[in-house]
Short mmCIF file of C-alpha atoms and ligand atoms in Angstrom, two decimals:
data_model
loop_
_atom_site.label_atom_id
_atom_site.label_comp_id
_atom_site.label_asym_id
_atom_site.label_seq_id
_atom_site.Cartn_x
_atom_site.Cartn_y
_atom_site.Cartn_z
CA MET A 1 9.10 14.57 -88.81
CA ALA A 2 12.13 12.68 -87.54
CA ILE A 3 12.61 9.19 -88.90
CA ASP A 4 13.62 6.08 -86.98
CA VAL A 5 17.16 5.62 -88.25
CA SER A 6 17.41 2.14 -86.76
CA LYS A 7 14.91 0.97 -89.42
CA ILE A 8 17.28 1.92 -92.25
CA THR A 9 19.29 -1.27 -92.54
CA GLU A 10 20.72 -3.37 -95.32
CA THR A 11 17.51 -5.40 -95.41
CA ILE A 12 15.26 -2.43 -96.17
CA SER A 13 13.00 -2.74 -99.23
CA TRP A 14 12.97 -0.11 -101.98
CA LYS A 15 9.46 0.82 -100.94
CA ASP A 16 10.62 1.85 -97.47
CA ILE A 17 13.89 3.57 -98.29
CA THR A 18 13.69 7.31 -97.63
CA GLU A 19 13.15 9.68 -100.55
CA GLY A 20 16.54 10.39 -102.12
CA CYS A 21 18.12 8.53 -99.13
CA LYS A 22 17.66 11.64 -97.01
CA ILE A 23 18.10 11.25 -93.27
CA GLU A 24 15.74 13.27 -91.10
CA ALA A 25 17.57 12.81 -87.83
CA ALA A 26 20.78 14.04 -86.25
CA GLY A 27 23.87 12.45 -84.70
CA ASN A 28 23.58 9.09 -86.42
CA SER A 29 26.79 8.78 -88.43
CA ARG A 30 28.15 6.80 -85.44
CA MET A 31 25.69 4.04 -86.33
CA PHE A 32 27.40 3.47 -89.64
CA ASN A 33 29.74 0.51 -89.21
CA THR A 34 32.70 1.64 -91.28
CA GLY A 35 34.94 -0.74 -89.32
CA ASP A 36 33.93 -3.59 -91.61
CA TRP A 37 35.97 -1.98 -94.40
CA ARG A 38 39.09 -2.85 -92.38
CA VAL A 39 41.72 -5.18 -93.78
CA ASN A 40 44.43 -4.87 -91.08
CA THR A 41 43.69 -4.56 -87.36
CA PRO A 42 45.60 -2.80 -84.59
CA VAL A 43 46.17 -4.71 -81.34
CA PHE A 44 46.46 -2.75 -78.08
CA ILE A 45 49.07 -4.18 -75.70
CA GLU A 46 47.97 -2.50 -72.51
CA GLU A 47 50.97 -3.53 -70.35
CA LYS A 48 53.36 -1.63 -72.64
CA CYS A 49 51.22 1.50 -72.79
CA GLU A 50 52.52 4.59 -70.95
CA GLN A 51 49.33 6.57 -71.60
CA CYS A 52 51.24 9.31 -73.42
CA LEU A 53 48.13 9.65 -75.66
CA LEU A 54 50.19 10.42 -78.79
CA CYS A 55 48.14 7.88 -80.73
CA VAL A 56 44.80 9.56 -80.00
CA PRO A 57 44.90 12.76 -82.10
CA VAL A 58 46.53 11.08 -85.12
CA CYS A 59 43.74 8.58 -85.64
CA PRO A 60 41.80 9.81 -88.72
CA ASP A 61 38.67 8.05 -87.53
CA SER A 62 38.61 9.08 -83.85
CA SER A 63 38.69 5.40 -83.01
CA ILE A 64 40.79 5.56 -79.84
CA PRO A 65 38.44 6.51 -77.00
CA VAL A 66 39.84 8.39 -74.00
CA ASP A 67 38.30 8.36 -70.56
CA ASN A 68 39.74 10.22 -67.60
CA TYR A 69 43.05 10.90 -69.43
CA LYS A 70 43.48 7.23 -70.25
CA ARG A 71 43.04 5.57 -73.60
CA GLY A 72 40.96 2.41 -73.82
CA GLU A 73 40.40 -0.42 -76.33
CA PHE A 74 39.99 0.58 -80.01
CA ASP A 75 36.55 1.39 -81.35
CA PHE A 76 36.47 -1.39 -83.94
CA MET A 77 33.12 -0.22 -85.27
CA HIS A 78 34.98 2.67 -86.91
CA CYS A 79 38.74 1.83 -86.94
CA LYS A 80 39.82 1.26 -90.56
CA GLY A 81 43.16 -0.32 -89.76
CA CYS A 82 45.34 2.33 -91.36
CA GLY A 83 48.17 1.68 -88.89
CA ILE A 84 49.03 5.31 -88.17
CA CYS A 85 48.60 4.80 -84.42
CA ALA A 86 51.03 1.86 -84.46
CA LYS A 87 53.62 3.97 -86.31
CA VAL A 88 53.26 6.83 -83.83
CA CYS A 89 53.35 4.85 -80.57
CA PRO A 90 56.85 5.31 -79.03
CA PHE A 91 56.48 2.30 -76.72
CA GLY A 92 55.49 -0.52 -79.03
CA ALA A 93 52.08 -0.75 -77.39
CA ILE A 94 50.28 -1.11 -80.70
CA VAL A 95 51.03 -3.84 -83.23
CA MET A 96 49.23 -4.45 -86.49
CA LYS A 97 47.62 -7.81 -87.28
CA MET A 98 48.08 -7.88 -91.04
CA GLY A 99 45.28 -9.22 -93.23
CA GLU A 100 42.96 -9.82 -90.29
CA ARG A 101 39.82 -8.03 -89.23
CA MET B 1 -10.64 35.98 -117.55
CA SER B 2 -7.83 35.25 -119.97
CA ILE B 3 -5.61 38.01 -121.26
CA ARG B 4 -4.91 38.21 -124.99
CA GLU B 5 -1.29 39.05 -125.71
CA ARG B 6 1.37 38.51 -128.32
CA LEU B 7 4.63 37.14 -126.96
CA SER B 8 7.67 35.19 -128.05
CA GLY B 9 8.20 31.77 -126.48
CA ASN B 10 10.91 33.17 -124.22
CA GLU B 11 8.66 36.05 -123.14
CA ALA B 12 5.87 33.58 -122.49
CA VAL B 13 8.07 31.46 -120.20
CA ALA B 14 9.40 34.54 -118.40
CA THR B 15 5.80 35.68 -117.88
CA ALA B 16 4.84 32.30 -116.40
CA MET B 17 7.86 32.56 -114.09
CA ARG B 18 6.79 36.05 -112.98
CA GLN B 19 3.30 34.80 -112.22
CA ILE B 20 4.69 31.83 -110.28
CA ASN B 21 7.07 34.12 -108.37
CA PRO B 22 9.58 31.43 -107.39
CA ASP B 23 11.98 31.81 -104.47
CA VAL B 24 15.29 31.43 -106.31
CA MET B 25 16.47 31.67 -109.91
CA SER B 26 20.09 30.89 -110.72
CA ALA B 27 21.11 31.28 -114.35
CA PHE B 28 23.93 31.75 -116.81
CA PRO B 29 23.17 33.14 -120.29
CA ILE B 30 23.30 31.04 -123.45
CA THR B 31 21.64 31.53 -126.83
CA PRO B 32 18.74 31.07 -127.48
CA SER B 33 17.49 30.95 -123.85
CA THR B 34 19.33 34.08 -122.62
CA GLU B 35 16.19 36.20 -122.91
CA ILE B 36 14.46 34.20 -120.17
CA PRO B 37 16.81 35.15 -117.29
CA HIS B 38 17.29 38.54 -118.95
CA ILE B 39 13.58 39.35 -118.88
CA PHE B 40 13.09 37.71 -115.51
CA SER B 41 15.91 39.69 -113.91
CA SER B 42 14.11 42.87 -114.97
CA PHE B 43 11.04 41.61 -113.06
CA VAL B 44 13.33 41.15 -110.06
CA ALA B 45 14.84 44.63 -110.48
CA ASN B 46 11.39 46.20 -110.83
CA GLY B 47 10.14 44.49 -107.70
CA GLN B 48 7.44 42.56 -109.61
CA VAL B 49 8.66 39.35 -107.98
CA ASP B 50 10.53 38.75 -104.73
CA THR B 51 12.76 36.05 -106.21
CA GLU B 52 16.43 35.85 -105.25
CA PHE B 53 18.24 36.05 -108.60
CA ILE B 54 21.72 34.49 -108.60
CA PRO B 55 23.87 35.35 -111.63
CA VAL B 56 26.29 32.42 -111.50
CA GLU B 57 29.55 31.81 -113.36
CA SER B 58 28.52 28.72 -115.36
CA GLU B 59 25.62 26.40 -116.02
CA HIS B 60 27.14 23.79 -113.73
CA SER B 61 26.92 26.41 -111.01
CA ALA B 62 23.40 27.40 -112.08
CA MET B 63 22.14 23.86 -111.55
CA SER B 64 24.23 23.42 -108.39
CA ALA B 65 22.81 26.63 -106.92
CA ALA B 66 19.28 25.52 -107.81
CA ILE B 67 19.95 22.18 -106.10
CA GLY B 68 21.23 23.89 -102.96
CA ALA B 69 18.32 26.33 -102.91
CA GLU B 70 15.71 23.64 -103.50
CA ALA B 71 17.21 21.42 -100.78
CA ALA B 72 17.16 24.42 -98.46
CA GLY B 73 13.41 24.69 -99.02
CA ALA B 74 13.14 27.27 -101.81
CA ARG B 75 11.12 26.81 -105.01
CA SER B 76 13.91 27.11 -107.56
CA LEU B 77 14.36 27.27 -111.31
CA THR B 78 16.78 27.97 -114.10
CA ALA B 79 16.84 28.22 -117.88
CA THR B 80 19.38 27.04 -120.41
CA SER B 81 20.11 25.62 -123.87
CA SER B 82 22.49 23.29 -125.67
CA CYS B 83 26.03 23.25 -124.21
CA GLY B 84 24.62 24.91 -121.10
CA LEU B 85 22.56 21.81 -120.42
CA ALA B 86 25.58 19.66 -121.27
CA LEU B 87 27.62 21.50 -118.66
CA MET B 88 24.88 20.77 -116.10
CA TRP B 89 25.00 17.05 -116.91
CA GLU B 90 26.69 15.80 -113.77
CA VAL B 91 24.39 17.69 -111.44
CA LEU B 92 21.18 16.99 -113.38
CA TYR B 93 21.41 13.46 -111.97
CA VAL B 94 21.99 14.84 -108.47
CA ALA B 95 18.84 17.00 -108.69
CA ALA B 96 16.82 13.95 -109.72
CA SER B 97 18.28 11.43 -107.27
CA ASN B 98 17.88 13.88 -104.40
CA ARG B 99 14.25 14.25 -105.47
CA LEU B 100 14.36 18.03 -105.83
CA ALA B 101 11.44 19.53 -107.75
CA ILE B 102 13.45 22.12 -109.70
CA ALA B 103 11.94 23.52 -112.92
CA LEU B 104 14.18 24.09 -115.93
CA ALA B 105 13.09 26.10 -118.96
CA LEU B 106 14.98 24.45 -121.80
CA VAL B 107 15.18 26.18 -125.15
CA ASN B 108 16.30 23.38 -127.44
CA ARG B 109 19.44 24.02 -129.44
CA THR B 110 21.87 21.62 -131.06
CA LEU B 111 24.99 20.45 -129.29
CA SER B 112 28.31 21.30 -130.90
CA GLY B 113 29.69 20.42 -133.29
CA PRO B 114 29.78 21.63 -135.88
CA ILE B 115 29.12 24.70 -133.82
CA ASN B 116 25.62 25.96 -134.54
CA ILE B 117 23.12 27.89 -132.46
CA ASN B 118 19.88 26.68 -134.02
CA CYS B 119 17.23 24.22 -133.02
CA ASP B 120 17.40 20.51 -132.68
CA HIS B 121 16.76 18.24 -129.74
CA SER B 122 20.24 16.87 -129.13
CA ASP B 123 20.57 18.75 -125.83
CA SER B 124 17.46 17.46 -124.06
CA MET B 125 17.62 14.06 -125.73
CA GLY B 126 21.09 13.60 -124.32
CA ALA B 127 19.68 14.31 -120.86
CA ARG B 128 16.65 12.07 -121.34
CA ASP B 129 17.88 9.42 -118.93
CA SER B 130 18.98 11.78 -116.15
CA GLY B 131 15.81 11.17 -114.14
CA TRP B 132 14.10 14.44 -115.01
CA ILE B 133 10.53 14.71 -116.18
CA GLN B 134 10.54 16.03 -119.75
CA ILE B 135 7.66 17.87 -121.41
CA TYR B 136 7.87 19.26 -124.94
CA SER B 137 5.90 22.16 -126.41
CA GLU B 138 4.75 22.88 -129.95
CA ASN B 139 4.22 26.63 -129.70
CA ASN B 140 4.29 29.65 -127.38
CA GLN B 141 0.90 28.92 -125.88
CA GLU B 142 1.95 25.38 -125.01
CA VAL B 143 5.26 26.35 -123.46
CA TYR B 144 3.46 28.91 -121.29
CA ASP B 145 0.77 26.42 -120.28
CA ASN B 146 3.31 23.67 -119.64
CA PHE B 147 5.40 25.94 -117.45
CA VAL B 148 2.37 26.92 -115.37
CA GLN B 149 1.69 23.20 -114.82
CA ALA B 150 5.34 22.29 -114.17
CA TYR B 151 5.58 22.66 -110.39
CA ARG B 152 2.23 20.99 -109.80
CA ILE B 153 3.64 17.85 -111.43
CA ALA B 154 7.18 18.09 -110.06
CA GLU B 155 6.24 18.89 -106.45
CA HIS B 156 3.46 16.31 -106.16
CA PRO B 157 4.18 14.15 -103.07
CA SER B 158 4.12 10.95 -105.15
CA VAL B 159 6.64 12.43 -107.60
CA ARG B 160 9.07 15.05 -106.23
CA LEU B 161 11.36 15.11 -109.24
CA PRO B 162 12.85 17.92 -111.32
CA ILE B 163 11.06 18.90 -114.53
CA MET B 164 12.31 20.18 -117.87
CA ILE B 165 9.89 22.19 -120.00
CA CYS B 166 11.25 22.22 -123.55
CA GLN B 167 10.54 24.45 -126.53
CA ASP B 168 12.27 24.79 -129.88
CA GLY B 169 15.08 27.33 -130.04
CA PHE B 170 14.30 30.40 -132.18
CA ILE B 171 11.36 28.69 -133.92
CA THR B 172 9.14 29.27 -130.90
CA SER B 173 11.51 30.97 -128.45
CA ALA B 174 12.05 34.04 -130.64
CA ALA B 175 8.92 34.07 -132.82
CA VAL B 176 6.10 36.28 -131.55
CA GLU B 177 2.65 34.69 -131.62
CA ASN B 178 -0.78 35.37 -130.23
CA ILE B 179 -1.19 33.91 -126.78
CA GLU B 180 -3.80 33.73 -124.04
CA LEU B 181 -2.40 34.34 -120.58
CA LEU B 182 -4.03 33.53 -117.28
CA GLU B 183 -4.41 36.28 -114.73
CA ASP B 184 -1.61 36.56 -112.17
CA ARG B 185 -4.02 35.61 -109.39
CA GLU B 186 -5.20 32.51 -111.25
CA VAL B 187 -1.64 31.24 -111.76
CA LYS B 188 -0.77 31.96 -108.16
CA GLU B 189 -3.77 29.97 -106.93
CA PHE B 190 -3.22 27.14 -109.41
CA VAL B 191 0.46 26.69 -108.57
CA GLY B 192 -0.01 27.29 -104.85
CA GLU B 193 2.43 28.00 -102.03
CA TYR B 194 5.46 25.75 -101.80
CA CYS B 195 5.47 23.91 -98.46
CA PRO B 196 8.10 21.16 -98.57
CA ASP B 197 7.85 18.42 -95.94
CA SER B 198 11.54 18.49 -95.20
CA TYR B 199 14.14 21.11 -96.01
CA LEU B 200 17.61 22.02 -94.80
CA LEU B 201 16.68 25.42 -93.34
CA ASN B 202 14.19 23.85 -90.96
CA SER B 203 15.94 24.38 -87.61
CA LYS B 204 13.45 22.11 -85.84
CA GLN B 205 14.35 19.02 -87.85
CA PRO B 206 17.97 18.17 -88.66
CA LEU B 207 18.31 16.70 -92.15
CA ALA B 208 21.01 15.15 -94.32
CA VAL B 209 20.44 15.48 -98.08
CA GLY B 210 22.27 13.33 -100.60
CA PRO B 211 24.19 11.00 -98.26
CA TYR B 212 26.52 8.33 -99.63
CA ALA B 213 24.69 5.12 -100.43
CA VAL B 214 26.81 1.97 -100.35
CA SER B 215 26.01 -0.93 -102.68
CA ALA B 216 23.51 -2.28 -100.18
CA TYR B 217 21.27 0.78 -100.70
CA CYS B 218 22.02 2.20 -104.14
CA MET B 219 19.79 -0.14 -106.13
CA GLU B 220 16.83 0.31 -103.79
CA ALA B 221 17.26 4.08 -104.05
CA LYS B 222 17.19 3.95 -107.86
CA ARG B 223 14.14 1.70 -107.90
CA ALA B 224 12.31 4.11 -105.58
CA GLN B 225 13.28 6.98 -107.88
CA LEU B 226 11.90 5.07 -110.86
CA GLU B 227 8.58 4.65 -109.07
CA ALA B 228 8.37 8.41 -108.57
CA LEU B 229 9.04 8.96 -112.27
CA LYS B 230 6.34 6.44 -113.18
CA ASN B 231 3.91 8.26 -110.90
CA ALA B 232 4.52 11.46 -112.87
CA LYS B 233 2.40 10.06 -115.71
CA GLN B 234 -0.88 10.02 -113.80
CA VAL B 235 -0.04 13.28 -112.03
CA THR B 236 0.57 14.94 -115.42
CA LEU B 237 -2.93 13.88 -116.50
CA ASP B 238 -4.54 15.01 -113.23
CA VAL B 239 -2.84 18.40 -113.36
CA ALA B 240 -3.80 18.82 -117.03
CA LYS B 241 -7.44 18.18 -116.10
CA GLU B 242 -7.39 20.90 -113.47
CA PHE B 243 -5.60 23.20 -115.88
CA ALA B 244 -8.26 22.61 -118.54
CA ALA B 245 -10.97 23.58 -116.05
CA LEU B 246 -9.12 26.83 -115.43
CA SER B 247 -7.96 27.71 -118.94
CA GLY B 248 -10.17 25.76 -121.33
CA ARG B 249 -7.04 24.33 -122.93
CA GLU B 250 -6.68 20.55 -122.83
CA TYR B 251 -3.48 18.56 -122.57
CA GLY B 252 -2.70 14.87 -122.32
CA LEU B 253 0.39 12.68 -122.41
CA PHE B 254 0.48 13.32 -126.16
CA GLU B 255 -1.76 14.81 -128.81
CA GLU B 256 -3.47 12.73 -131.49
CA TYR B 257 -4.19 14.59 -134.70
CA ARG B 258 -6.50 12.80 -137.15
CA LEU B 259 -4.86 9.59 -135.95
CA ALA B 260 -7.72 7.25 -135.01
CA ASP B 261 -8.34 5.86 -138.52
CA ALA B 262 -4.95 6.73 -140.01
CA ASP B 263 -3.06 4.05 -141.95
CA TYR B 264 0.03 6.25 -142.07
CA ALA B 265 1.13 7.82 -138.81
CA MET B 266 3.89 10.20 -137.88
CA VAL B 267 5.28 10.54 -134.35
CA ILE B 268 6.92 13.90 -133.81
CA ILE B 269 8.06 16.29 -131.08
CA GLY B 270 7.97 20.07 -130.83
CA SER B 271 7.30 22.89 -133.27
CA ALA B 272 7.51 20.74 -136.40
CA ALA B 273 4.20 19.17 -135.31
CA GLY B 274 2.48 22.42 -136.29
CA THR B 275 3.88 22.20 -139.83
CA ALA B 276 3.04 18.50 -139.95
CA LYS B 277 -0.61 19.19 -139.05
CA ASP B 278 -0.87 21.40 -142.15
CA ALA B 279 0.57 18.58 -144.24
CA VAL B 280 -1.93 16.14 -142.67
CA ASP B 281 -4.85 18.47 -143.50
CA GLN B 282 -3.74 18.79 -147.12
CA LEU B 283 -3.29 15.04 -147.53
CA ARG B 284 -6.60 14.31 -145.81
CA ALA B 285 -8.28 16.69 -148.29
CA GLU B 286 -6.85 14.45 -151.01
CA GLY B 287 -8.37 11.43 -149.28
CA LYS B 288 -5.12 10.03 -147.85
CA LYS B 289 -5.52 8.40 -144.46
CA VAL B 290 -2.70 10.11 -142.61
CA GLY B 291 -2.42 11.16 -138.98
CA LEU B 292 -0.05 12.43 -136.35
CA LEU B 293 0.96 11.77 -132.78
CA LYS B 294 2.72 14.65 -131.06
CA ILE B 295 4.71 13.79 -127.95
CA ARG B 296 4.12 15.98 -124.90
CA LEU B 297 5.45 13.84 -122.05
CA PHE B 298 8.70 12.16 -123.08
CA ARG B 299 9.91 11.22 -119.59
CA PRO B 300 8.34 9.14 -118.24
CA PHE B 301 7.64 7.67 -121.68
CA PRO B 302 3.95 6.67 -121.96
CA GLY B 303 4.77 3.57 -124.01
CA GLU B 304 1.55 1.60 -123.46
CA GLU B 305 -0.68 4.54 -124.32
CA ILE B 306 1.36 5.39 -127.42
CA ALA B 307 1.32 1.80 -128.65
CA ALA B 308 -2.46 1.73 -128.19
CA ALA B 309 -2.85 5.00 -130.09
CA LEU B 310 -0.75 3.61 -132.97
CA GLN B 311 -2.28 0.14 -133.09
CA ASN B 312 -4.19 0.72 -136.35
CA ALA B 313 -1.33 2.34 -138.25
CA ARG B 314 0.16 0.30 -141.09
CA VAL B 315 3.34 2.31 -141.56
CA ILE B 316 4.79 4.72 -139.00
CA ALA B 317 7.37 7.48 -139.31
CA CYS B 318 9.28 8.35 -136.13
CA MET B 319 10.76 11.81 -136.48
CA ASP B 320 13.95 12.38 -134.51
CA ARG B 321 15.37 15.88 -134.36
CA THR B 322 18.72 14.56 -133.19
CA GLU B 323 21.37 12.12 -134.37
CA SER B 324 22.01 9.48 -131.75
CA PHE B 325 25.13 8.03 -133.35
CA ASN B 326 24.19 4.44 -132.73
CA ALA B 327 23.78 3.70 -136.47
CA GLN B 328 20.37 2.19 -135.86
CA CYS B 329 17.73 4.66 -134.66
CA GLY B 330 17.06 7.95 -132.90
CA PRO B 331 15.83 8.21 -129.30
CA LEU B 332 12.18 8.64 -130.27
CA GLY B 333 12.47 5.78 -132.76
CA ALA B 334 13.94 3.55 -130.06
CA GLU B 335 11.17 4.37 -127.57
CA VAL B 336 8.30 3.98 -130.03
CA LYS B 337 9.64 0.74 -131.48
CA SER B 338 10.15 -0.79 -128.06
CA ALA B 339 6.65 0.32 -126.98
CA LEU B 340 5.17 -1.31 -130.09
CA PHE B 341 7.21 -4.46 -129.57
CA ASN B 342 6.08 -4.72 -125.94
CA ALA B 343 2.49 -4.45 -127.17
CA ARG B 344 3.19 -7.23 -129.75
CA LEU B 345 2.57 -4.80 -132.61
CA MET B 346 4.79 -5.09 -135.67
CA PRO B 347 4.04 -2.28 -138.12
CA VAL B 348 6.78 -1.00 -140.43
CA VAL B 349 8.54 1.86 -138.64
CA ILE B 350 10.78 4.23 -140.55
CA ASN B 351 12.97 6.45 -138.42
CA TYR B 352 13.75 9.86 -139.91
CA VAL B 353 16.40 12.27 -138.70
CA TYR B 354 15.29 15.81 -139.58
CA GLY B 355 15.80 19.48 -138.78
CA LEU B 356 19.32 19.18 -137.35
CA GLY B 357 20.99 22.49 -136.53
CA GLY B 358 17.88 24.41 -137.59
CA ARG B 359 17.38 22.75 -141.02
CA ASP B 360 13.99 23.96 -142.27
CA VAL B 361 10.97 21.73 -141.84
CA THR B 362 8.30 22.48 -144.43
CA VAL B 363 4.87 21.19 -145.38
CA GLU B 364 6.56 19.82 -148.51
CA SER B 365 9.25 17.93 -146.59
CA ILE B 366 6.69 16.43 -144.20
CA THR B 367 4.42 15.56 -147.14
CA SER B 368 7.33 13.68 -148.72
CA VAL B 369 7.53 11.55 -145.57
CA TYR B 370 3.87 10.56 -145.86
CA ALA B 371 4.45 9.85 -149.57
CA ASP B 372 7.30 7.51 -148.53
CA LEU B 373 5.02 5.71 -146.07
CA ILE B 374 2.27 5.23 -148.64
CA LYS B 375 4.77 3.92 -151.19
CA ILE B 376 6.24 1.48 -148.66
CA ASP B 377 2.76 0.13 -148.00
CA GLN B 378 1.95 -0.21 -151.71
CA THR B 379 5.23 -1.84 -152.71
CA ASN B 380 5.65 -3.83 -149.51
CA ASP B 381 9.28 -2.74 -149.49
CA ALA B 382 10.48 -0.72 -146.49
CA GLY B 383 13.88 0.00 -147.99
CA GLU B 384 16.23 1.95 -145.72
CA ILE B 385 14.58 2.17 -142.28
CA TYR B 386 16.88 4.86 -140.87
CA ARG B 387 16.77 7.93 -143.11
CA TYR B 388 17.72 11.59 -143.23
CA LEU B 389 15.05 14.07 -144.36
CA SER B 390 15.90 17.09 -146.55
CA LEU B 391 19.51 16.03 -146.94
CA ARG B 392 21.50 16.94 -150.06
CA GLU B 393 22.72 13.72 -151.65
S1 SF4 C 401 50.89 6.09 -78.21
FE1 SF4 C 401 51.24 4.05 -77.42
S2 SF4 C 401 51.88 4.42 -75.34
FE2 SF4 C 401 50.96 6.32 -76.06
S3 SF4 C 401 48.87 6.11 -75.38
FE3 SF4 C 401 48.92 5.35 -77.44
S4 SF4 C 401 49.25 3.17 -77.17
FE4 SF4 C 401 49.71 4.08 -75.26
S1 SF4 C 402 44.58 1.76 -87.19
FE1 SF4 C 402 44.17 3.80 -87.98
S2 SF4 C 402 41.96 3.93 -87.77
FE2 SF4 C 402 42.54 2.26 -86.47
S3 SF4 C 402 42.84 3.15 -84.51
FE3 SF4 C 402 44.83 3.16 -85.49
S4 SF4 C 402 44.95 5.15 -86.42
FE4 SF4 C 402 42.82 4.83 -85.95
#
């Protein structure tokens, strides 16, 4: 029987936590907010962006969404602020805010 | 109808395994448990079971394969001893925390060093806090009976934890004794089909087993696991009751032998209990009020029940077949003393280390322990409370 993953939150009691923390549901890793581990934060400067999309495949967390061949704002729910995208961008369209979430 | 046979402890366990006909056995040989997978693999080769036998390259792999198989939905087991169990250490905890009802036939042997292949309990006692249920057996009949009951306890929905069925290396594992076996059909019906609620090979229900738990979840997960282990106590009693109806052989959390009115009590685990019962009988014939408590279920530890059973004893000997290297007590001594303390009981407790690396346990050596207890009571002087038995000075 599938479980309601939305009920597994940081306020869950030990009596309700699933046996061995198992998750009987699929496609829910997206719900895990790993973005709050971030220390530094990338800033997208849209006017400088040439949409070359070089930043997209290098992101280890797939946190640069692409729609219709154009990149959009970062997915801050999952971006961990590693700065790789900023290093790769040839046009200075990504700068890192250091020490800020 | 029971079947009269004569089998070694290893043969008895292998027979129980054949009658259970599990889905997967992964194993790596180590003395003195090698015979168990050896005999069982012949059952596989002869087509007497339809178990998938996986000859792995180490005990770490044996336990890992059992974990994978159990998570996939297969009733799984393995057997090992001593350093083999030590090599499983890391993954023993994974089996327990993932709530996988794996059965492990442990043939107790000392941990190196000095290197030695004979019996003591240092292997299983080292693993006592890994989250597994632990049951100890005095003789071949008990190890057979305990193994038949193992999955009923481990797989119970309120428990779902791995279980270790322990017997003493060589002393029971290699010695041939008379035994009463159940019929294959009776074991099959008693143990039942394994129908897990959730398992990885269920294509209709996606499942993640053993996910990472950040600090916000880890403590809740452990507390839930503890509750399952606590539940194993009542389930052990319930299963034993059903087993008694089937076999006529009764089991509890522990066995009390002439204990009720005993002033001098011994708490002991495993085959030495048989020798100790002879000593108790001899001393009782001389009018000495001595008795014995033999541990069956060690994890979870039935502390309240044990304290209640020992409440009339004036002096108690806790017999540890392992050296814990804490310079204070052995694992059984620690458990019994804390159970007594929690029950506000303060008898004199002497903790003996005995039988390490296969050192002989005799009626004489056990009798000397009771003599010590009686002397302590008469002189009101406990003396050294952590002692070695049958040690050359
Ligand atoms: S690498 Fe820079 S310019 Fe290219 S798409 Fe990414 S942000 Fe825009
Ligand atoms: S900072 Fe790192 S994680 Fe965040 S979007 Fe850029 S590459 Fe991805």
